[in-house]
CSV table of C-alpha atoms in Angstrom, one decimal:
chain,number,residue,atom,x,y,z
A,1,MET,CA,-21.4,-105.6,-13.1
A,2,SER,CA,-23.9,-105.9,-10.4
A,3,ARG,CA,-27.4,-107.3,-11.6
A,4,SER,CA,-28.9,-104.8,-9.1
A,5,GLU,CA,-27.5,-101.8,-11.4
A,6,PHE,CA,-29.5,-103.1,-14.4
A,7,GLY,CA,-32.8,-103.5,-12.4
A,8,GLY,CA,-32.1,-107.1,-11.5
A,9,TYR,CA,-31.9,-108.0,-15.1
A,10,ALA,CA,-28.7,-109.9,-16.7
A,11,THR,CA,-27.7,-107.8,-19.3
A,12,ILE,CA,-28.1,-104.2,-20.1
A,13,LYS,CA,-30.0,-105.2,-23.5
A,14,ARG,CA,-32.5,-106.5,-21.2
A,15,TYR,CA,-32.7,-103.8,-18.6
A,16,VAL,CA,-33.0,-101.2,-21.5
A,17,ARG,CA,-35.8,-102.6,-23.4
A,18,GLU,CA,-37.8,-103.6,-20.1
A,19,LYS,CA,-37.2,-100.1,-18.6
A,20,LEU,CA,-38.7,-98.8,-21.9
A,21,LYS,CA,-41.4,-100.7,-21.7
A,22,LYS,CA,-42.4,-99.1,-18.5
A,23,LEU,CA,-42.1,-95.8,-20.2
A,24,LEU,CA,-43.8,-96.2,-23.2
A,25,ALA,CA,-46.8,-98.0,-21.2
A,26,SER,CA,-47.0,-95.0,-19.0
A,27,ASP,CA,-48.4,-91.7,-19.6
A,28,ARG,CA,-45.2,-90.4,-20.7
A,29,THR,CA,-45.3,-87.1,-18.7
A,30,PHE,CA,-42.7,-85.7,-16.8
A,31,SER,CA,-43.9,-87.3,-13.4
A,32,SER,CA,-43.8,-90.8,-14.8
A,33,LEU,CA,-40.3,-90.2,-16.2
A,34,TYR,CA,-39.2,-88.5,-12.6
A,35,THR,CA,-40.5,-91.9,-11.1
A,36,LEU,CA,-38.8,-94.4,-13.4
A,37,MET,CA,-35.4,-92.4,-13.5
A,38,PHE,CA,-34.8,-92.8,-10.0
A,39,SER,CA,-36.1,-96.0,-9.4
A,40,GLU,CA,-32.8,-97.9,-9.2
A,41,ARG,CA,-31.9,-96.0,-5.9
A,42,ASP,CA,-28.6,-97.5,-5.1
A,43,ASN,CA,-26.8,-96.8,-8.4
A,44,VAL,CA,-24.1,-93.8,-8.6
A,45,MET,CA,-26.1,-90.8,-10.0
A,46,ALA,CA,-23.2,-88.2,-9.5
A,47,GLU,CA,-19.6,-87.7,-8.6
A,48,ARG,CA,-17.5,-85.0,-8.1
A,49,THR,CA,-13.9,-84.2,-6.5
A,50,ASP,CA,-13.4,-82.5,-3.5
A,51,GLY,CA,-9.9,-81.7,-2.9
A,52,ASN,CA,-8.4,-85.5,-4.0
A,53,LYS,CA,-11.7,-87.1,-2.3
A,54,ILE,CA,-14.3,-88.3,-4.7
A,55,ILE,CA,-17.9,-87.3,-3.6
A,56,ARG,CA,-20.8,-89.8,-4.8
A,57,THR,CA,-24.5,-89.5,-4.7
A,58,THR,CA,-26.7,-92.2,-5.2
A,59,TYR,CA,-30.3,-91.6,-7.6
A,60,GLY,CA,-31.9,-92.4,-4.2
A,61,GLU,CA,-30.3,-89.8,-2.1
A,62,CYS,CA,-30.6,-87.5,-4.9
A,63,TYR,CA,-34.5,-88.3,-5.0
A,64,ASP,CA,-35.0,-88.0,-1.2
A,65,ARG,CA,-33.4,-84.5,-1.7
A,66,ILE,CA,-35.9,-83.3,-4.4
A,67,GLU,CA,-38.5,-84.6,-2.3
A,68,LYS,CA,-37.4,-82.5,0.6
A,69,ILE,CA,-36.6,-79.8,-1.4
A,70,SER,CA,-40.0,-79.3,-3.6
A,71,PRO,CA,-42.8,-78.4,-0.8
A,72,VAL,CA,-40.4,-76.0,0.8
A,73,LEU,CA,-39.8,-74.4,-2.7
A,74,GLY,CA,-43.4,-74.4,-3.3
A,75,ALA,CA,-44.2,-72.6,-0.4
A,76,ALA,CA,-41.6,-69.7,-1.6
A,77,LEU,CA,-43.3,-69.6,-4.5
A,78,GLU,CA,-47.0,-69.4,-3.4
A,79,ASN,CA,-47.6,-66.0,-5.0
A,80,VAL,CA,-46.9,-67.0,-8.6
A,81,ALA,CA,-49.4,-68.6,-10.4
A,82,LEU,CA,-49.4,-72.4,-11.0
A,83,GLY,CA,-48.3,-73.3,-14.8
A,84,SER,CA,-46.2,-70.2,-15.1
A,85,MET,CA,-42.5,-70.4,-16.2
A,86,VAL,CA,-40.0,-70.1,-13.4
A,87,GLY,CA,-36.4,-69.2,-14.6
A,88,LEU,CA,-33.8,-71.9,-13.5
A,89,TYR,CA,-30.3,-70.0,-13.8
A,90,MET,CA,-27.5,-72.5,-12.5
A,91,ASP,CA,-24.6,-74.3,-13.9
A,92,ASN,CA,-24.0,-77.8,-14.1
A,93,SER,CA,-24.3,-79.4,-11.1
A,94,ILE,CA,-26.4,-82.0,-9.0
A,95,GLU,CA,-28.2,-79.3,-7.4
A,96,TRP,CA,-29.3,-77.9,-10.8
A,97,ILE,CA,-31.0,-81.5,-11.5
A,98,GLN,CA,-32.8,-81.4,-8.0
A,99,ALA,CA,-34.0,-77.7,-8.9
A,100,MET,CA,-35.3,-78.7,-12.3
A,101,TRP,CA,-37.1,-81.5,-10.9
A,102,ALA,CA,-38.5,-79.5,-8.0
A,103,ILE,CA,-39.8,-76.8,-10.4
A,104,LEU,CA,-41.9,-79.3,-12.1
A,105,GLN,CA,-43.2,-81.0,-9.1
A,106,CYS,CA,-44.5,-78.1,-7.6
A,107,GLY,CA,-46.5,-77.2,-10.7
A,108,TYR,CA,-44.4,-74.8,-12.7
A,109,ARG,CA,-42.5,-74.9,-16.0
A,110,PRO,CA,-38.8,-74.5,-15.3
A,111,LEU,CA,-37.4,-71.8,-18.2
A,112,LEU,CA,-34.0,-72.9,-18.7
A,113,LEU,CA,-31.9,-69.7,-18.6
A,114,ASN,CA,-28.8,-69.6,-20.8
A,115,MET,CA,-26.0,-68.4,-18.5
A,116,ARG,CA,-24.0,-67.3,-21.7
A,117,LEU,CA,-26.3,-64.7,-22.7
A,118,ASP,CA,-25.7,-61.1,-22.0
A,119,ASP,CA,-27.9,-59.2,-19.6
A,120,GLY,CA,-30.2,-57.3,-22.4
A,121,ARG,CA,-31.3,-60.6,-23.9
A,122,LEU,CA,-31.7,-62.4,-20.7
A,123,TYR,CA,-33.8,-59.7,-19.0
A,124,GLY,CA,-35.7,-59.2,-22.1
A,125,VAL,CA,-37.1,-63.1,-22.4
A,126,LEU,CA,-37.7,-62.5,-18.6
A,127,ARG,CA,-40.0,-59.4,-19.3
A,128,ASP,CA,-41.0,-60.6,-22.7
A,129,TYR,CA,-42.6,-63.8,-21.2
A,130,ASP,CA,-43.4,-62.5,-17.9
A,131,VAL,CA,-41.2,-64.7,-15.9
A,132,LYS,CA,-41.9,-63.5,-12.1
A,133,ALA,CA,-39.6,-66.0,-10.3
A,134,VAL,CA,-36.1,-67.3,-10.8
A,135,VAL,CA,-34.3,-70.0,-8.9
A,136,SER,CA,-30.5,-69.3,-9.1
A,137,ASP,CA,-27.3,-70.3,-7.6
A,138,GLY,CA,-26.7,-67.0,-6.0
A,139,ARG,CA,-27.5,-64.2,-8.9
A,140,ILE,CA,-30.4,-61.8,-8.1
A,141,PHE,CA,-32.6,-60.6,-10.6
A,142,ASP,CA,-34.2,-56.9,-10.0
A,143,GLY,CA,-37.8,-57.1,-10.2
A,144,ARG,CA,-38.4,-60.7,-9.7
A,145,LEU,CA,-38.7,-63.2,-7.1
A,146,SER,CA,-35.2,-64.3,-6.9
A,147,LEU,CA,-34.9,-67.7,-4.6
A,148,VAL,CA,-31.4,-68.9,-4.2
A,149,PHE,CA,-31.3,-72.5,-4.3
A,150,SER,CA,-28.8,-73.0,-1.7
A,151,ASP,CA,-31.0,-71.1,0.9
A,152,ILE,CA,-34.2,-73.5,-0.3
A,153,ALA,CA,-32.4,-76.3,0.4
A,154,ALA,CA,-31.1,-75.1,3.8
A,155,ALA,CA,-34.9,-74.5,5.1
A,156,ALA,CA,-35.7,-77.7,3.9
A,157,ASP,CA,-32.7,-79.1,6.0
A,158,GLY,CA,-33.5,-77.3,9.0
A,159,GLY,CA,-37.3,-77.9,8.7
A,160,GLU,CA,-38.1,-74.2,9.1
A,161,ASN,CA,-41.4,-74.7,7.7
A,162,GLY,CA,-43.6,-77.7,6.3
A,163,GLY,CA,-43.7,-76.2,3.0
A,164,ALA,CA,-46.6,-76.3,0.6
A,165,ASP,CA,-48.8,-79.2,-0.3
A,166,ILE,CA,-47.7,-80.0,-3.9
A,167,THR,CA,-49.7,-83.4,-4.3
A,168,GLY,CA,-50.9,-83.5,-8.0
A,169,ARG,CA,-49.3,-80.4,-9.5
A,170,PHE,CA,-46.2,-82.1,-11.2
A,171,ALA,CA,-45.9,-79.7,-14.5
A,172,ASP,CA,-45.6,-81.5,-17.8
A,173,GLU,CA,-43.5,-78.6,-19.8
A,174,LEU,CA,-40.1,-77.2,-19.6
A,175,ILE,CA,-38.9,-74.4,-21.7
A,176,VAL,CA,-35.2,-74.3,-23.6
A,177,MET,CA,-33.8,-71.6,-25.0
A,178,SER,CA,-31.7,-71.1,-27.8
A,179,SER,CA,-27.9,-70.9,-27.5
A,180,GLY,CA,-27.7,-67.2,-28.3
A,181,THR,CA,-25.9,-66.9,-31.8
A,182,SER,CA,-28.6,-64.8,-33.3
A,183,PRO,CA,-29.8,-61.7,-32.0
A,184,THR,CA,-33.3,-63.1,-31.3
A,185,VAL,CA,-33.5,-65.3,-28.4
A,186,LYS,CA,-36.1,-68.4,-29.0
A,187,LEU,CA,-38.0,-70.5,-26.7
A,188,CYS,CA,-39.0,-74.3,-27.4
A,189,GLY,CA,-41.4,-76.0,-24.9
A,190,TYR,CA,-40.7,-79.8,-24.5
A,191,ARG,CA,-43.3,-82.2,-22.8
A,192,GLY,CA,-42.3,-85.3,-21.2
A,193,GLU,CA,-43.7,-87.1,-24.3
A,194,ASN,CA,-41.1,-85.7,-26.4
A,195,PHE,CA,-38.1,-86.7,-24.1
A,196,ALA,CA,-39.8,-90.3,-23.5
A,197,TYR,CA,-39.6,-91.0,-27.7
A,198,GLN,CA,-35.8,-89.4,-27.8
A,199,ILE,CA,-35.1,-91.9,-24.8
A,200,SER,CA,-36.8,-94.6,-26.7
A,201,ASP,CA,-34.4,-94.5,-29.5
A,202,SER,CA,-31.5,-95.8,-27.3
A,203,VAL,CA,-32.4,-99.2,-28.3
A,204,ASP,CA,-31.7,-98.4,-31.7
A,205,ILE,CA,-28.5,-96.6,-31.1
A,206,ILE,CA,-27.1,-99.4,-28.6
A,207,THR,CA,-27.3,-101.9,-31.4
A,208,ARG,CA,-25.7,-99.6,-34.0
A,209,CYS,CA,-23.1,-98.1,-31.8
A,210,LYS,CA,-21.9,-100.5,-29.4
A,211,GLN,CA,-19.5,-98.1,-27.7
A,212,VAL,CA,-22.3,-96.5,-26.4
A,213,LYS,CA,-22.8,-99.1,-24.0
A,214,LYS,CA,-19.5,-99.8,-23.0
A,215,HIS,CA,-18.5,-100.0,-19.5
A,216,PHE,CA,-14.8,-99.7,-18.0
A,217,GLU,CA,-14.2,-101.8,-14.9
A,218,GLY,CA,-18.0,-102.2,-14.5
A,219,LYS,CA,-19.0,-98.8,-14.7
A,220,LEU,CA,-20.4,-96.5,-17.1
A,221,LYS,CA,-19.6,-92.6,-16.3
A,222,LEU,CA,-20.4,-89.4,-18.6
A,223,LEU,CA,-18.6,-86.4,-18.2
A,224,VAL,CA,-21.2,-83.2,-17.6
A,225,PHE,CA,-19.2,-80.6,-20.1
A,226,LEU,CA,-22.1,-79.5,-22.3
A,227,PRO,CA,-24.3,-76.8,-20.5
A,228,LEU,CA,-27.7,-78.7,-19.0
A,229,TYR,CA,-29.5,-75.8,-20.0
A,230,HIS,CA,-28.9,-76.3,-23.9
A,231,ILE,CA,-31.1,-79.1,-25.5
A,232,PHE,CA,-27.8,-81.1,-26.4
A,233,GLY,CA,-26.7,-81.2,-23.0
A,234,LEU,CA,-30.4,-81.5,-21.5
A,235,ALA,CA,-31.2,-84.5,-23.9
A,236,ALA,CA,-28.4,-86.3,-24.9
A,237,VAL,CA,-26.6,-86.1,-21.6
A,238,TYR,CA,-28.8,-85.8,-18.9
A,239,MET,CA,-32.0,-87.2,-19.8
A,240,TRP,CA,-31.0,-90.2,-22.2
A,241,PHE,CA,-28.0,-91.4,-19.5
A,242,GLY,CA,-30.3,-90.3,-16.4
A,243,PHE,CA,-33.3,-92.6,-17.4
A,244,PHE,CA,-31.0,-95.6,-17.2
A,245,SER,CA,-29.3,-94.7,-13.8
A,246,ARG,CA,-25.9,-94.1,-15.2
A,247,THR,CA,-23.3,-92.1,-13.6
A,248,PHE,CA,-22.5,-88.1,-14.2
A,249,VAL,CA,-19.4,-86.7,-13.4
A,250,PHE,CA,-19.3,-83.0,-12.4
A,251,LEU,CA,-16.2,-80.8,-13.2
A,252,LYS,CA,-14.9,-78.0,-10.8
A,253,ASP,CA,-14.3,-75.8,-14.0
A,254,ILE,CA,-13.8,-76.5,-17.6
A,255,ARG,CA,-9.9,-75.8,-18.1
A,256,PRO,CA,-8.1,-78.2,-20.3
A,257,ASP,CA,-6.1,-79.4,-17.4
A,258,THR,CA,-9.2,-79.9,-14.9
A,259,ILE,CA,-11.0,-81.9,-17.7
A,260,LEU,CA,-7.8,-84.1,-18.4
A,261,TYR,CA,-7.2,-84.8,-14.5
A,262,THR,CA,-11.3,-85.4,-13.9
A,263,VAL,CA,-11.6,-87.9,-16.7
A,264,LYS,CA,-8.4,-89.9,-15.4
A,265,LYS,CA,-9.4,-89.5,-11.8
A,266,HIS,CA,-13.1,-90.6,-12.4
A,267,LYS,CA,-12.1,-93.1,-15.0
A,268,VAL,CA,-14.8,-91.5,-17.3
A,269,THR,CA,-16.4,-93.6,-20.0
A,270,HIS,CA,-18.1,-91.2,-22.4
A,271,ILE,CA,-17.9,-87.7,-23.3
A,272,PHE,CA,-20.6,-85.8,-25.7
A,273,ALA,CA,-19.0,-82.6,-27.0
A,274,VAL,CA,-18.9,-80.6,-29.8
A,275,PRO,CA,-15.7,-80.5,-31.8
A,276,LEU,CA,-14.2,-77.4,-30.4
A,277,PHE,CA,-13.7,-79.1,-27.2
A,278,TRP,CA,-11.9,-82.0,-28.9
A,279,ASN,CA,-9.8,-79.4,-30.2
A,280,LYS,CA,-9.0,-78.2,-26.6
A,281,VAL,CA,-8.5,-81.7,-25.6
A,282,TYR,CA,-6.1,-82.7,-28.3
A,283,ASP,CA,-4.1,-79.2,-27.7
A,284,GLY,CA,-3.7,-80.4,-23.9
A,285,LEU,CA,-2.8,-83.8,-24.5
A,286,TYR,CA,0.0,-82.8,-27.3
A,287,LYS,CA,1.5,-80.3,-24.5
A,288,LYS,CA,1.5,-82.9,-21.8
A,289,LEU,CA,3.5,-85.3,-24.3
A,290,ALA,CA,5.7,-82.4,-25.1
């Protein structure tokens, strides 16, 4: 393992403690969390398979992308009041991460929309909370400003406009929806400080459970299986591992054979999931062995 992967420190334990000190000494807002999360620019942030080729994106590349997209998104949202909720309707991807940070940087509160909800409850939330804009991966939401993320990114790449001045706008709250297992959908707001304290628990976790920090061939790679729009996926998968600049592996789809192939090809070291997932993995392995 290179010392550069641990911020120049010799061990992961020292790196974790020193980086946490910086976080807890800051104002613990999403703005501070964002700066610290992307501080190890050369670390590999994301991997995905395109055919047989592994595509890698570093933390620095992702950060630069967010910085480029945010002003263009800000201009597209110019008629939406600052501080309002802006829906985010996208599946797990590095683009989802970029969109979430871009919405925050533009001064809006991302409402992480549960893609597994039926249209009735989904539109009910948008109506009840007067959500006027949604950033999506292609879906158009009737009666609201629908912004397709790939179009915003293409506009940023093309330099079609200079974008908005978003200096000093960074919002400090995002909104998570309940899982949709009950008739009534509940929303919960989290500030940067909430995640800062969750992240700070990691020192105790890696001391008590050494498997959490265990690397393979010098790498720690987390499979992004849980939906990032759910609090479990957001906090345990993204915020925690992302703060320490580890690598996320994204799936093409969630079929059991795809999961097994991806884990093997990318040499995944960690998977966080609910018991149902492990039952499916077991069934897949059993069939393969048979």
